[in-house]
């Protein structure tokens, strides 16, 4: 890089304010973070191998203990309910299961498409092509909705997918963390749509937590030791989640009980307390226990296995397998995490004397995927090949985030680590928090204001929605606070006795709100095959806003046309010019005798990652990251480190990025 002696001192001599403060402090830029490509390939290999072992071991106890008497350490190696509780290491090839195969499909999609950020159409087409068997609960519901024409995230809307608070996303999305090593905020962005294909609320937060752990595996300092690394990862990942979320409560509870326990072998006492808090006495603690494959209780056992396992793969798998409930899921996740931390050879060393296959059979559960082993009648891939196919994607993420490649060695130079700033009580880098914050229905209520809905009072038959107008202004479809609450439903004007013609639905606020987008989320559509009346869909929709005391139709662009064949459509009218409004209303012409609506809302502008993007180091836009960018930052101060302040930390952060590229620049002769 170009050499400018004492650049911060020189700038400080002529600058004022925040730059002077920066110059007065010692410059302590973050150290350059380097990741060896070959080493990380081995770590991805270890992730898949450990996940297979943990998955199939955990499957031996899946669902056999969902209440006392639970299994204990004494049951290991014994036959319980006709199943031998012991490690599964002999499969050859490893068989796909839903703890590995949907993530396999995602790796296939992104490696084939050549980009890590999937679109709603990508996900919907990927599920249609490849995911048609061996799916249950929310995965099955989402697949059925995709078959009816929906695309994510509509497939996880509370009113559309009653299973969206179950475990599913916790076993389908961790791999996105592995694709963004040491870049947890980017991992959340990559995983956002896959998570929201099947999960909502606290279940989505639980899936985010797993994604974060997998990303942080590359960042945890080995000098902390096995226990210290795990504690750091758990605490760091937790810091990205909203405090109100039930997922956060689960993580905090298990972590606190582990830290207070003087006997690291006594994981069973924590498991029993989890049972009492989140199942037996759930209502008394402000929660609802739904079933043995729900998100929270299985998040608890996963965190418990990771903590009490203290870095031992065998012990982590044992605890997860014995823990109860949906025991294969958290076990597979935490086994895979340890494999990602250490690599394939470490995994093999954890099982001395056992021969662990590298062959994999994805065709057992997933459809229309390439056969990478055409000469092998029993397997169609290897775990090593699967890991290698992800490496170009990881490299693409590293470069896109401001990192680089050290040419002679091929090492990845990762961008500097970032803090997790809270903005107005929200985590700045959590996309779910920003989606929640857009909603006027949620925001006005949280400010103590009043949201009022009006519509014809419906009287639908059982199972066909509810007749109260309040159902479409309750904020549920954009509520990502993660609080535990009863399941949602949608409004229906069926049975209202309203005259034929358009049905008008109105939402008003007791204060002005900024409208960037007007949103209508439809409810279920009925074609009469269930014996009830045809209806629910809208042929046409007219949006109006209340501004200046008058209702008027604003100019804007509709995301898509109403489709009577597709229920739960998300229809967004993006306004040509944002405006302050006191309400929104729509007039919809029914297909059949009535309309349905899950939500009507006024949304502020979508979150722009660039507004908080700490890795926009090329401040002068010349395509290089060098000292000239530091001069540009002096002239145009910006919040680069995401702490919501413009100050000396931003200069030090940029200097970190400049030094990150220093080696390559010097070798190129740029001195």
XYZ file of C-alpha atoms in Angstrom:
671
model
C 0.000 0.000 0.000
C 1.072 3.622 -0.318
C 3.126 4.820 2.656
C 2.018 7.991 4.400
C 3.985 8.523 7.635
C 1.873 9.141 10.728
C -1.292 9.634 8.684
C -3.590 9.911 11.698
C -1.321 12.475 13.304
C -1.185 14.572 10.142
C -4.957 14.565 9.776
C -5.396 15.384 13.445
C -3.216 18.422 13.061
C -5.705 20.012 10.708
C -8.968 18.447 11.812
C -11.358 19.123 14.643
C -14.009 17.310 16.645
C -14.207 13.571 16.378
C -10.994 13.161 14.387
C -8.976 15.015 17.000
C -10.378 12.652 19.598
C -9.387 9.700 17.464
C -5.824 10.962 17.063
C -5.499 11.486 20.812
C -6.251 7.819 21.445
C -3.849 4.960 20.742
C -4.676 3.375 17.407
C -5.663 -0.210 18.222
C -7.027 -1.551 14.978
C -8.438 -5.054 14.905
C -5.938 -7.736 13.932
C -6.135 -9.077 10.414
C -8.196 -12.266 10.372
C -6.893 -14.998 8.096
C -8.541 -18.289 7.158
C -6.741 -21.022 5.247
C -8.800 -22.252 2.301
C -7.606 -25.862 2.609
C -8.159 -25.870 6.344
C -11.687 -24.529 5.972
C -12.486 -27.135 3.318
C -11.525 -29.766 5.874
C -13.683 -28.057 8.478
C -16.704 -28.121 6.180
C -15.949 -31.779 5.572
C -15.878 -32.323 9.332
C -19.189 -30.503 9.684
C -20.983 -32.887 7.334
C -19.332 -35.989 8.798
C -20.062 -35.085 12.427
C -23.590 -34.073 11.521
C -24.248 -37.480 9.955
C -22.946 -39.333 13.014
C -24.895 -37.124 15.415
C -28.061 -37.205 13.335
C -28.301 -40.977 13.086
C -27.257 -41.502 16.690
C -29.902 -39.063 17.881
C -32.537 -40.719 15.705
C -32.343 -43.815 17.908
C -34.174 -41.958 20.678
C -36.284 -39.492 18.665
C -39.644 -38.999 20.358
C -39.357 -41.908 22.825
C -39.034 -39.660 25.907
C -41.136 -36.497 25.898
C -41.919 -36.478 29.632
C -40.556 -38.247 32.716
C -39.112 -40.793 33.127
C -36.383 -39.379 30.900
C -33.273 -41.195 29.776
C -30.070 -40.778 31.781
C -26.408 -41.582 31.329
C -27.133 -45.035 32.708
C -29.159 -45.822 29.596
C -26.210 -45.380 27.240
C -25.324 -48.663 25.561
C -28.643 -50.192 26.663
C -31.724 -51.187 24.670
C -34.598 -48.779 25.369
C -38.033 -49.347 23.845
C -36.457 -51.784 21.428
C -33.707 -49.386 20.342
C -30.006 -49.650 21.139
C -28.862 -46.299 22.507
C -25.331 -46.065 21.150
C -23.252 -44.270 18.536
C -24.107 -44.877 14.892
C -20.851 -44.913 12.961
C -21.194 -47.871 10.649
C -23.406 -46.478 7.873
C -21.800 -46.781 4.457
C -22.943 -44.746 2.675
C -24.402 -42.209 5.067
C -28.102 -41.869 4.361
C -29.717 -38.487 3.940
C -32.195 -37.366 6.596
C -34.066 -34.112 7.095
C -31.281 -32.826 9.365
C -28.862 -32.821 6.424
C -30.758 -33.067 3.168
C -32.506 -29.685 2.932
C -29.220 -27.942 3.664
C -27.692 -30.160 0.991
C -30.311 -28.816 -1.443
C -29.474 -25.225 -0.481
C -25.765 -25.829 -1.129
C -26.707 -27.332 -4.493
C -28.835 -24.298 -5.369
C -26.281 -21.656 -4.452
C -23.367 -23.480 -6.042
C -25.387 -24.020 -9.234
C -26.712 -20.461 -9.350
C -23.298 -19.036 -8.501
C -24.620 -16.672 -5.813
C -25.217 -17.204 -2.105
C -28.276 -14.961 -1.714
C -31.362 -16.872 -2.796
C -34.542 -15.192 -4.032
C -38.107 -16.271 -3.203
C -38.373 -17.781 -6.686
C -35.096 -19.680 -6.174
C -36.302 -21.226 -2.936
C -39.766 -22.077 -4.259
C -38.336 -23.706 -7.384
C -35.682 -25.529 -5.384
C -38.271 -27.017 -3.056
C -40.498 -27.935 -6.010
C -37.672 -29.698 -7.825
C -35.990 -31.449 -4.927
C -38.027 -31.519 -1.690
C -41.109 -33.677 -2.031
C -40.641 -36.593 0.383
C -39.521 -37.178 3.959
C -40.835 -33.821 5.191
C -43.069 -33.166 8.153
C -44.719 -30.427 10.223
C -43.792 -26.911 9.031
C -41.620 -28.210 6.195
C -44.576 -30.190 4.862
C -46.925 -27.235 5.289
C -44.534 -24.888 3.491
C -44.125 -27.373 0.643
C -47.909 -27.646 0.297
C -48.211 -23.852 0.156
C -45.478 -23.676 -2.491
C -47.523 -26.190 -4.456
C -50.436 -23.745 -4.285
C -48.376 -20.934 -5.784
C -46.921 -19.216 -2.695
C -43.291 -18.223 -2.386
C -41.348 -17.626 0.825
C -41.716 -15.806 3.152
C -45.495 -16.150 2.697
C -45.044 -19.863 3.439
C -44.285 -19.062 7.085
C -47.018 -16.499 7.729
C -48.687 -17.397 11.043
C -52.153 -17.506 9.497
C -50.987 -19.615 6.554
C -48.660 -22.033 8.338
C -49.898 -23.062 11.798
C -46.674 -25.070 12.284
C -44.372 -22.046 11.874
C -43.441 -22.153 15.579
C -42.089 -25.690 15.356
C -38.498 -26.883 15.077
C -38.172 -27.138 11.282
C -35.950 -24.159 10.429
C -33.524 -25.197 13.180
C -32.514 -28.206 11.104
C -32.493 -26.691 7.616
C -30.471 -23.476 7.689
C -27.295 -23.741 9.830
C -25.171 -24.197 6.726
C -25.580 -20.527 5.818
C -23.493 -19.691 8.868
C -20.741 -21.955 7.549
C -20.899 -20.111 4.214
C -20.123 -16.807 5.947
C -17.283 -17.717 8.343
C -16.579 -15.001 10.874
C -19.264 -12.781 9.281
C -22.357 -13.442 11.402
C -24.331 -10.454 10.174
C -23.891 -11.614 6.577
C -24.821 -15.144 7.616
C -28.128 -13.815 8.959
C -28.821 -12.058 5.670
C -28.083 -15.185 3.630
C -30.208 -17.377 5.901
C -33.126 -14.975 6.271
C -35.308 -16.276 3.449
C -34.529 -19.978 4.033
C -35.416 -19.496 7.714
C -38.616 -17.664 6.858
C -39.620 -20.399 4.454
C -40.836 -22.380 7.462
C -40.395 -20.363 10.683
C -41.838 -17.301 12.350
C -41.342 -15.520 15.670
C -39.211 -17.239 18.295
C -38.744 -20.286 16.045
C -37.057 -18.046 13.484
C -34.833 -16.623 16.246
C -33.826 -20.139 17.299
C -32.807 -20.912 13.725
C -30.867 -17.643 13.590
C -29.021 -18.652 16.741
C -27.806 -21.854 15.102
C -26.762 -19.952 11.968
C -24.806 -17.534 14.134
C -23.023 -20.342 15.988
C -21.893 -21.852 12.699
C -20.584 -18.503 11.468
C -18.827 -17.755 14.739
C -17.068 -21.138 14.691
C -14.438 -19.561 12.431
C -13.979 -16.589 14.739
C -13.778 -18.204 18.199
C -10.245 -17.884 19.538
C -8.598 -21.310 20.103
C -6.610 -19.738 22.940
C -9.838 -19.702 24.977
C -9.856 -23.488 25.145
C -12.799 -25.720 24.240
C -15.107 -24.560 27.041
C -14.164 -20.905 26.617
C -14.753 -20.981 22.865
C -18.193 -22.492 23.294
C -19.189 -19.976 25.972
C -17.975 -17.117 23.796
C -19.914 -18.392 20.770
C -23.130 -18.922 22.730
C -22.956 -15.475 24.346
C -22.011 -13.749 21.116
C -24.753 -15.458 19.102
C -27.319 -14.675 21.787
C -26.439 -10.959 21.563
C -27.978 -10.807 18.075
C -31.429 -11.869 19.282
C -34.158 -9.661 20.776
C -34.395 -9.934 24.553
C -38.188 -10.372 24.441
C -37.961 -13.551 22.382
C -38.787 -16.892 23.951
C -35.692 -18.220 22.177
C -33.588 -15.748 24.152
C -35.256 -16.838 27.375
C -34.405 -20.459 26.593
C -30.752 -19.724 25.835
C -30.357 -17.518 28.904
C -32.013 -20.087 31.172
C -29.908 -23.029 30.028
C -26.682 -21.020 30.055
C -27.332 -19.683 33.565
C -28.133 -23.132 34.925
C -25.014 -24.613 33.354
C -22.793 -21.883 34.780
C -24.332 -22.307 38.247
C -23.922 -26.082 38.224
C -20.764 -27.221 40.063
C -20.978 -30.657 38.425
C -20.348 -30.550 34.681
C -21.502 -34.159 34.483
C -24.935 -33.312 35.851
C -26.638 -32.238 32.646
C -29.734 -34.188 33.683
C -30.677 -31.623 36.353
C -30.730 -28.899 33.707
C -32.844 -31.072 31.421
C -35.334 -31.629 34.249
C -35.544 -27.891 34.905
C -36.145 -27.306 31.188
C -39.041 -29.749 31.368
C -40.538 -27.963 34.354
C -40.148 -24.428 32.966
C -41.163 -24.917 29.352
C -43.513 -27.907 29.519
C -44.946 -28.897 32.904
C -45.314 -25.348 34.239
C -45.205 -23.506 30.925
C -48.390 -21.505 31.517
C -47.245 -20.369 34.958
C -44.059 -19.058 33.367
C -45.932 -17.217 30.619
C -45.380 -19.808 27.897
C -47.244 -22.429 25.890
C -45.906 -25.943 25.370
C -47.074 -27.135 21.982
C -45.623 -30.597 21.359
C -42.418 -32.639 21.506
C -41.138 -31.309 18.178
C -41.673 -27.637 18.983
C -38.870 -25.108 18.648
C -38.158 -23.927 22.236
C -37.779 -27.152 24.180
C -35.530 -28.620 21.500
C -33.484 -25.429 21.336
C -32.958 -25.915 25.074
C -31.661 -29.463 24.684
C -29.359 -28.446 21.833
C -27.789 -25.646 23.864
C -27.571 -27.961 26.864
C -25.726 -30.656 24.870
C -23.276 -28.090 23.479
C -22.496 -26.583 26.882
C -22.244 -29.745 28.942
C -20.383 -31.522 26.151
C -17.614 -28.953 26.650
C -16.096 -29.567 23.239
C -16.112 -33.392 23.256
C -17.942 -34.701 20.207
C -18.788 -38.027 21.817
C -20.097 -36.421 24.999
C -22.092 -33.785 23.108
C -23.764 -36.478 20.995
C -24.479 -38.604 24.063
C -26.165 -35.776 25.944
C -28.200 -34.705 22.911
C -29.316 -38.260 22.227
C -30.359 -38.871 25.858
C -31.956 -35.460 26.354
C -35.430 -36.339 25.098
C -38.063 -34.879 22.785
C -36.903 -34.471 19.143
C -33.452 -35.698 20.076
C -31.852 -36.043 16.650
C -32.223 -32.409 15.627
C -30.260 -30.467 18.218
C -27.782 -33.337 18.387
C -27.089 -33.149 14.656
C -26.707 -29.372 14.811
C -24.264 -29.368 17.693
C -22.314 -32.313 16.338
C -21.960 -30.494 13.035
C -20.849 -27.347 14.844
C -17.999 -29.162 16.570
C -16.986 -30.741 13.271
C -16.926 -27.290 11.689
C -14.736 -25.994 14.500
C -12.132 -28.747 14.141
C -12.300 -30.574 10.802
C -12.750 -34.095 9.475
C -9.571 -35.616 10.886
C -10.488 -34.417 14.356
C -13.914 -36.028 13.967
C -12.309 -39.323 12.991
C -9.952 -39.089 15.952
C -12.954 -38.706 18.252
C -13.981 -42.250 17.267
C -10.754 -44.239 17.421
C -10.868 -47.708 15.965
C -13.999 -47.003 13.935
C -14.027 -46.692 10.156
C -16.186 -43.723 9.159
C -17.508 -43.695 5.600
C -17.247 -40.621 3.418
C -19.915 -41.745 0.949
C -23.336 -40.098 0.991
C -26.740 -41.052 -0.431
C -28.842 -37.926 -0.979
C -31.205 -39.758 -3.328
C -32.731 -41.547 -0.345
C -34.822 -38.486 0.481
C -34.300 -35.782 -2.157
C -35.180 -35.721 -5.836
C -33.518 -34.766 -9.119
C -30.037 -34.042 -7.802
C -26.791 -34.828 -9.644
C -25.143 -38.195 -9.195
C -21.496 -37.365 -8.559
C -20.607 -41.062 -8.291
C -22.111 -42.647 -11.427
C -20.051 -45.765 -10.928
C -21.327 -46.292 -7.391
C -24.697 -48.011 -7.213
C -25.239 -47.201 -3.532
C -24.042 -43.602 -3.157
C -24.205 -40.456 -5.233
C -21.779 -38.097 -3.485
C -19.008 -37.866 -0.925
C -18.828 -35.537 2.031
C -15.421 -34.314 0.849
C -16.826 -33.384 -2.573
C -19.804 -31.690 -0.937
C -17.482 -29.584 1.208
C -15.335 -28.635 -1.785
C -18.359 -27.446 -3.791
C -19.130 -24.873 -1.110
C -15.664 -23.297 -1.142
C -16.218 -21.018 -4.186
C -19.372 -19.719 -2.499
C -17.513 -18.988 0.741
C -14.830 -17.162 -1.225
C -17.484 -15.112 -2.995
C -18.962 -14.071 0.360
C -15.548 -13.156 1.767
C -14.756 -10.896 -1.194
C -18.226 -9.334 -1.307
C -17.933 -8.396 2.361
C -14.684 -6.508 1.850
C -12.255 -9.336 2.527
C -9.671 -10.542 0.099
C -7.405 -13.323 -1.064
C -3.712 -13.466 -0.270
C -2.503 -14.407 -3.759
C 0.591 -16.531 -3.112
C -0.998 -18.573 -0.316
C -4.635 -18.503 -1.377
C -5.596 -17.639 2.178
C -8.754 -15.684 2.792
C -8.303 -12.385 4.580
C -11.595 -11.887 6.402
C -13.097 -8.453 6.961
C -12.800 -7.054 10.493
C -15.228 -8.374 13.082
C -18.082 -6.062 14.011
C -19.864 -5.178 17.183
C -23.579 -5.896 17.588
C -25.034 -2.426 18.058
C -28.567 -1.939 19.279
C -30.587 0.734 17.490
C -33.627 1.869 19.432
C -33.504 -1.368 21.380
C -33.127 -3.435 18.196
C -30.141 -5.400 16.987
C -28.844 -3.525 13.980
C -27.832 -6.574 11.983
C -30.850 -8.804 12.567
C -33.098 -8.682 9.470
C -36.115 -9.916 11.425
C -35.874 -6.964 13.787
C -35.949 -4.573 10.852
C -38.905 -6.337 9.277
C -40.748 -5.983 12.578
C -39.805 -2.320 12.907
C -41.393 -1.453 9.552
C -44.897 -2.256 10.773
C -47.054 0.686 11.874
C -49.502 -1.794 13.434
C -46.772 -2.997 15.787
C -44.933 0.257 16.303
C -47.958 2.379 17.222
C -49.118 -0.142 19.817
C -45.649 -0.407 21.359
C -45.597 3.361 21.661
C -48.832 3.175 23.640
C -51.005 4.300 20.749
C -54.242 2.968 19.324
C -54.755 0.998 16.113
C -58.370 0.629 14.990
C -59.786 -1.664 12.321
C -63.223 -1.626 10.742
C -64.920 -4.020 8.329
C -68.196 -5.907 7.983
C -68.525 -8.273 10.945
C -68.153 -11.757 9.524
C -69.552 -15.028 10.801
C -67.516 -17.712 9.024
C -67.883 -21.415 9.624
C -65.410 -23.142 11.929
C -61.959 -23.460 10.382
C -62.574 -20.662 7.894
C -61.132 -17.690 9.796
C -62.750 -15.250 12.194
C -65.191 -12.401 11.771
C -63.480 -9.702 13.899
C -61.841 -6.835 12.023
C -59.119 -6.669 14.670
C -57.642 -9.855 13.183
C -56.204 -7.953 10.233
C -54.519 -5.203 12.251
C -52.959 -7.298 15.029
C -49.458 -7.039 13.540
C -48.912 -10.780 13.721
C -47.590 -11.190 10.195
C -44.691 -8.791 10.834
C -44.259 -9.383 14.563
C -40.755 -10.719 15.198
C -40.526 -9.788 18.876
C -40.499 -13.519 19.578
C -42.951 -13.360 22.464
C -44.980 -16.521 23.073
C -48.616 -16.152 22.117
C -51.543 -18.102 20.768
C -51.598 -19.029 17.112
C -52.959 -16.561 14.585
C -55.900 -16.661 12.217
C -57.272 -14.378 9.528
C -60.353 -12.194 9.077
C -63.241 -13.310 6.864
C -66.300 -11.332 5.801
C -68.183 -14.585 5.177
C -71.646 -14.467 6.718
C -71.543 -10.691 7.232
C -74.699 -10.081 5.212
C -72.951 -7.264 3.342
C -74.509 -6.383 -0.026
C -72.814 -7.599 -3.202
C -69.910 -5.500 -4.393
C -66.530 -4.429 -3.044
C -65.731 -5.059 0.598
C -63.908 -2.239 2.396
C -61.346 -2.906 5.119
C -59.891 0.006 7.094
C -57.033 0.510 9.556
C -56.498 3.880 11.272
C -53.959 5.190 13.772
C -54.157 7.761 16.544
C -50.956 9.408 15.227
C -49.354 10.002 11.849
C -47.122 7.242 10.479
C -44.735 7.322 7.552
C -46.005 5.232 4.653
C -43.431 3.851 2.260
C -45.426 0.717 1.383
C -49.034 -0.321 1.898
C -49.428 -4.036 2.574
C -52.364 -6.383 2.200
C -51.898 -10.027 3.177
C -54.802 -12.150 2.075
C -56.221 -15.109 3.960
C -57.284 -18.550 2.780
C -59.233 -19.038 -0.454
C -62.054 -21.570 -0.722
C -63.298 -23.179 -3.930
C -66.260 -24.976 -2.414
C -64.687 -28.439 -2.367
C -64.908 -28.444 1.448
C -68.678 -28.033 1.276
C -68.572 -24.358 2.236
C -69.237 -21.231 0.216
C -66.802 -20.142 -2.484
C -64.834 -17.021 -1.569
C -61.876 -15.428 0.136
C -60.068 -14.157 -2.928
C -60.152 -10.661 -4.396
C -60.462 -9.921 -8.095
C -59.146 -6.396 -7.698
C -57.803 -4.190 -4.930
C -57.939 -0.408 -4.500
C -55.541 1.071 -1.915
C -56.249 4.428 -0.280
C -54.543 6.411 2.485
C -55.904 8.944 4.968
C -53.792 12.083 4.718
C -54.789 15.667 5.427
C -58.201 14.484 6.566
C -59.008 13.011 3.156
C -58.977 9.515 1.691
C -57.148 9.307 -1.622
C -55.553 6.653 -3.813
C -51.775 7.189 -3.864
C -49.535 6.553 -6.829
C -47.421 3.467 -6.489
C -46.316 0.127 -7.887
C -48.073 -3.084 -6.878
C -45.737 -6.013 -6.214
C -48.005 -8.430 -8.079
C -51.582 -8.649 -9.286
C -54.182 -10.386 -7.119
C -54.385 -14.047 -8.091
C -57.591 -15.836 -7.045
C -55.705 -19.117 -7.363
C -53.092 -18.206 -4.736
C -54.118 -17.762 -1.076
C -52.245 -15.685 1.488
C -50.783 -13.428 -1.186
C -48.631 -10.570 0.071
C -49.672 -7.556 -2.008
C -47.391 -4.556 -1.463
C -48.091 -1.163 -2.980
C -44.796 0.713 -2.944
C -45.591 4.413 -3.012
C -43.945 6.664 -5.566
C -43.400 9.210 -2.788
C -43.484 8.328 0.930
C -46.185 10.227 2.817
C -47.351 10.717 6.409
C -50.767 9.103 6.855
C -53.327 8.416 9.567
C -54.672 5.231 8.030
C -55.006 2.835 5.113
C -58.009 1.172 3.544
C -58.618 -1.207 0.701
C -61.670 -1.978 -1.318
C -61.573 -5.516 -2.665
C -64.009 -7.077 -5.069
C -64.646 -10.647 -3.883
C -64.335 -13.778 -5.935
C -67.411 -15.472 -4.559
C -69.322 -13.988 -1.682
C -66.637 -12.742 0.717
C -63.008 -11.723 1.218
C -60.363 -12.831 3.677
C -57.442 -10.841 5.077
C -54.568 -11.796 7.370
C -53.078 -8.308 7.708
C -53.361 -4.720 6.500
C -50.465 -2.506 7.442
C -48.522 0.648 6.691
C -44.821 -0.061 6.344
C -41.864 2.280 6.560
C -38.943 1.907 4.158
C -37.258 -1.503 4.073
C -33.957 -1.836 5.845
C -31.067 -0.905 3.591
C -28.017 -2.915 4.673
C -25.847 -0.228 3.117
C -27.052 2.212 5.761
C -25.287 0.161 8.417
C -22.791 -1.621 6.185
C -19.532 -1.353 8.044
C -17.517 -2.882 5.244
C -17.936 -0.181 2.625
C -14.260 0.610 2.843
C -13.840 2.024 -0.652
C -14.915 5.499 0.432
C -13.745 7.298 -2.722
C -15.100 4.709 -5.159
C -11.841 4.141 -7.030
C -11.979 0.359 -6.696
C -9.069 0.200 -4.239
C -8.955 0.079 -0.470
C -6.068 2.285 0.534
C -5.017 5.377 2.431
C -6.935 7.636 0.061
C -10.116 6.244 1.561
C -8.975 7.427 4.985
C -8.646 10.959 3.621
C -12.117 10.689 2.113
C -13.532 9.559 5.454
C -12.059 12.670 7.057
C -13.947 14.852 4.584
C -17.161 12.821 4.808
C -17.419 11.168 8.246
C -19.548 8.032 8.405
C -20.500 5.333 10.864
C -18.412 2.429 9.595
C -18.286 0.216 12.656
C -22.039 0.092 13.203
C -22.043 1.584 16.700
C -24.454 4.355 15.691
C -21.816 7.003 16.366
C -19.497 8.908 14.090
C -16.178 8.963 15.847
C -12.632 7.787 16.170
C -13.640 4.157 16.095
C -14.625 4.544 12.454
C -11.150 5.750 11.503
C -9.533 2.877 13.333
C -11.928 0.462 11.712
C -11.100 1.735 8.228
C -7.393 1.561 9.016
C -7.990 -2.092 9.887
C -9.464 -2.674 6.453
C -6.583 -0.881 4.735
C -4.065 -3.028 6.559
C -6.127 -6.069 5.661
C -5.110 -5.530 2.015
C -1.603 -4.327 2.792
C 0.216 -7.563 1.976
C -1.290 -7.927 -1.490
C -0.672 -4.251 -2.284
C 2.965 -4.439 -1.276
C 3.556 -7.542 -3.374
C 1.992 -5.693 -6.314
C 4.491 -2.880 -5.857
C 2.048 -0.319 -4.478
C 4.306 1.172 -1.837
